[in-house]
């Protein structure tokens, strides 16, 4: 009885650690992808497209950035 209980506890702990790490990795990769895309857009030669991207970035920052989207 006690061994099974210990095994289930350790399994639950490992699964929760794995899920938390997956969430953290996905959030950081999303931040990196969006940051690199924003840099690419602002350096692009198409003025209208870069203006749209700058406007979206300004609105996004004024709305509270990552904290409002994640939480």
Short mmCIF file of C-alpha atoms in Angstrom, two decimals:
data_model
loop_
_atom_site.label_atom_id
_atom_site.label_comp_id
_atom_site.label_asym_id
_atom_site.label_seq_id
_atom_site.Cartn_x
_atom_site.Cartn_y
_atom_site.Cartn_z
CA UNK A 1 0.00 0.00 0.00
CA UNK A 2 2.70 2.48 0.97
CA UNK A 3 4.91 1.64 -2.01
CA UNK A 4 2.08 2.19 -4.46
CA UNK A 5 1.23 5.47 -2.76
CA UNK A 6 4.86 6.61 -3.01
CA UNK A 7 5.01 5.64 -6.68
CA UNK A 8 1.88 7.57 -7.51
CA UNK A 9 3.18 10.60 -5.62
CA UNK A 10 6.48 10.57 -7.49
CA UNK A 11 4.66 10.07 -10.80
CA UNK A 12 2.39 13.04 -10.09
CA UNK A 13 5.39 15.20 -9.13
CA UNK A 14 7.30 14.28 -12.30
CA UNK A 15 4.28 14.86 -14.53
CA UNK A 16 3.59 18.27 -12.97
CA UNK A 17 7.25 19.31 -13.37
CA UNK A 18 7.15 18.23 -17.01
CA UNK A 19 3.95 20.19 -17.69
CA UNK A 20 5.30 23.33 -16.01
CA UNK A 21 8.54 23.13 -18.01
CA UNK A 22 6.59 22.66 -21.27
CA UNK A 23 4.52 25.77 -20.50
CA UNK A 24 7.63 27.83 -19.70
CA UNK A 25 9.40 26.70 -22.88
CA UNK A 26 6.39 27.47 -25.06
CA UNK A 27 6.01 30.96 -23.57
CA UNK A 28 9.70 31.79 -24.08
CA UNK A 29 9.71 30.50 -27.66
CA UNK A 30 6.63 32.60 -28.43
CA UNK A 31 8.36 35.68 -27.00
CA UNK A 32 11.51 35.00 -29.06
CA UNK A 33 9.56 34.38 -32.28
CA UNK A 34 7.48 37.54 -31.88
CA UNK A 35 10.54 39.65 -31.00
CA UNK A 36 12.51 38.41 -34.02
CA UNK A 37 9.47 38.93 -36.29
CA UNK A 38 9.06 42.47 -34.99
CA UNK A 39 12.73 43.25 -35.67
CA UNK A 40 12.42 41.83 -39.17
CA UNK A 41 9.26 43.80 -39.88
CA UNK A 42 10.63 47.12 -38.66
CA UNK A 43 13.78 46.69 -40.80
CA UNK A 44 11.86 45.72 -43.92
CA UNK A 45 11.81 48.03 -46.94
CA UNK A 46 8.02 48.03 -47.26
CA UNK A 47 7.15 51.23 -45.40
CA UNK A 48 3.43 50.62 -45.08
CA UNK A 49 3.89 47.15 -43.63
CA UNK A 50 6.50 48.32 -41.11
CA UNK A 51 4.23 51.21 -40.08
CA UNK A 52 1.40 48.76 -39.43
CA UNK A 53 3.75 46.56 -37.40
CA UNK A 54 5.00 49.53 -35.37
CA UNK A 55 1.43 50.61 -34.65
CA UNK A 56 0.51 47.10 -33.53
CA UNK A 57 3.60 46.91 -31.32
CA UNK A 58 2.77 50.26 -29.71
CA UNK A 59 -0.82 49.22 -29.05
CA UNK A 60 0.39 45.88 -27.67
CA UNK A 61 2.83 47.56 -25.29
CA UNK A 62 0.24 50.08 -24.13
CA UNK A 63 -2.24 47.27 -23.39
CA UNK A 64 0.17 45.74 -20.87
CA UNK A 65 2.37 43.43 -22.93
CA UNK A 66 2.95 39.81 -22.03
CA UNK A 67 1.45 39.88 -18.55
CA UNK A 68 -2.04 40.65 -19.82
CA UNK A 69 -1.89 37.98 -22.52
CA UNK A 70 -0.47 35.19 -20.36
CA UNK A 71 -2.40 35.80 -17.14
#
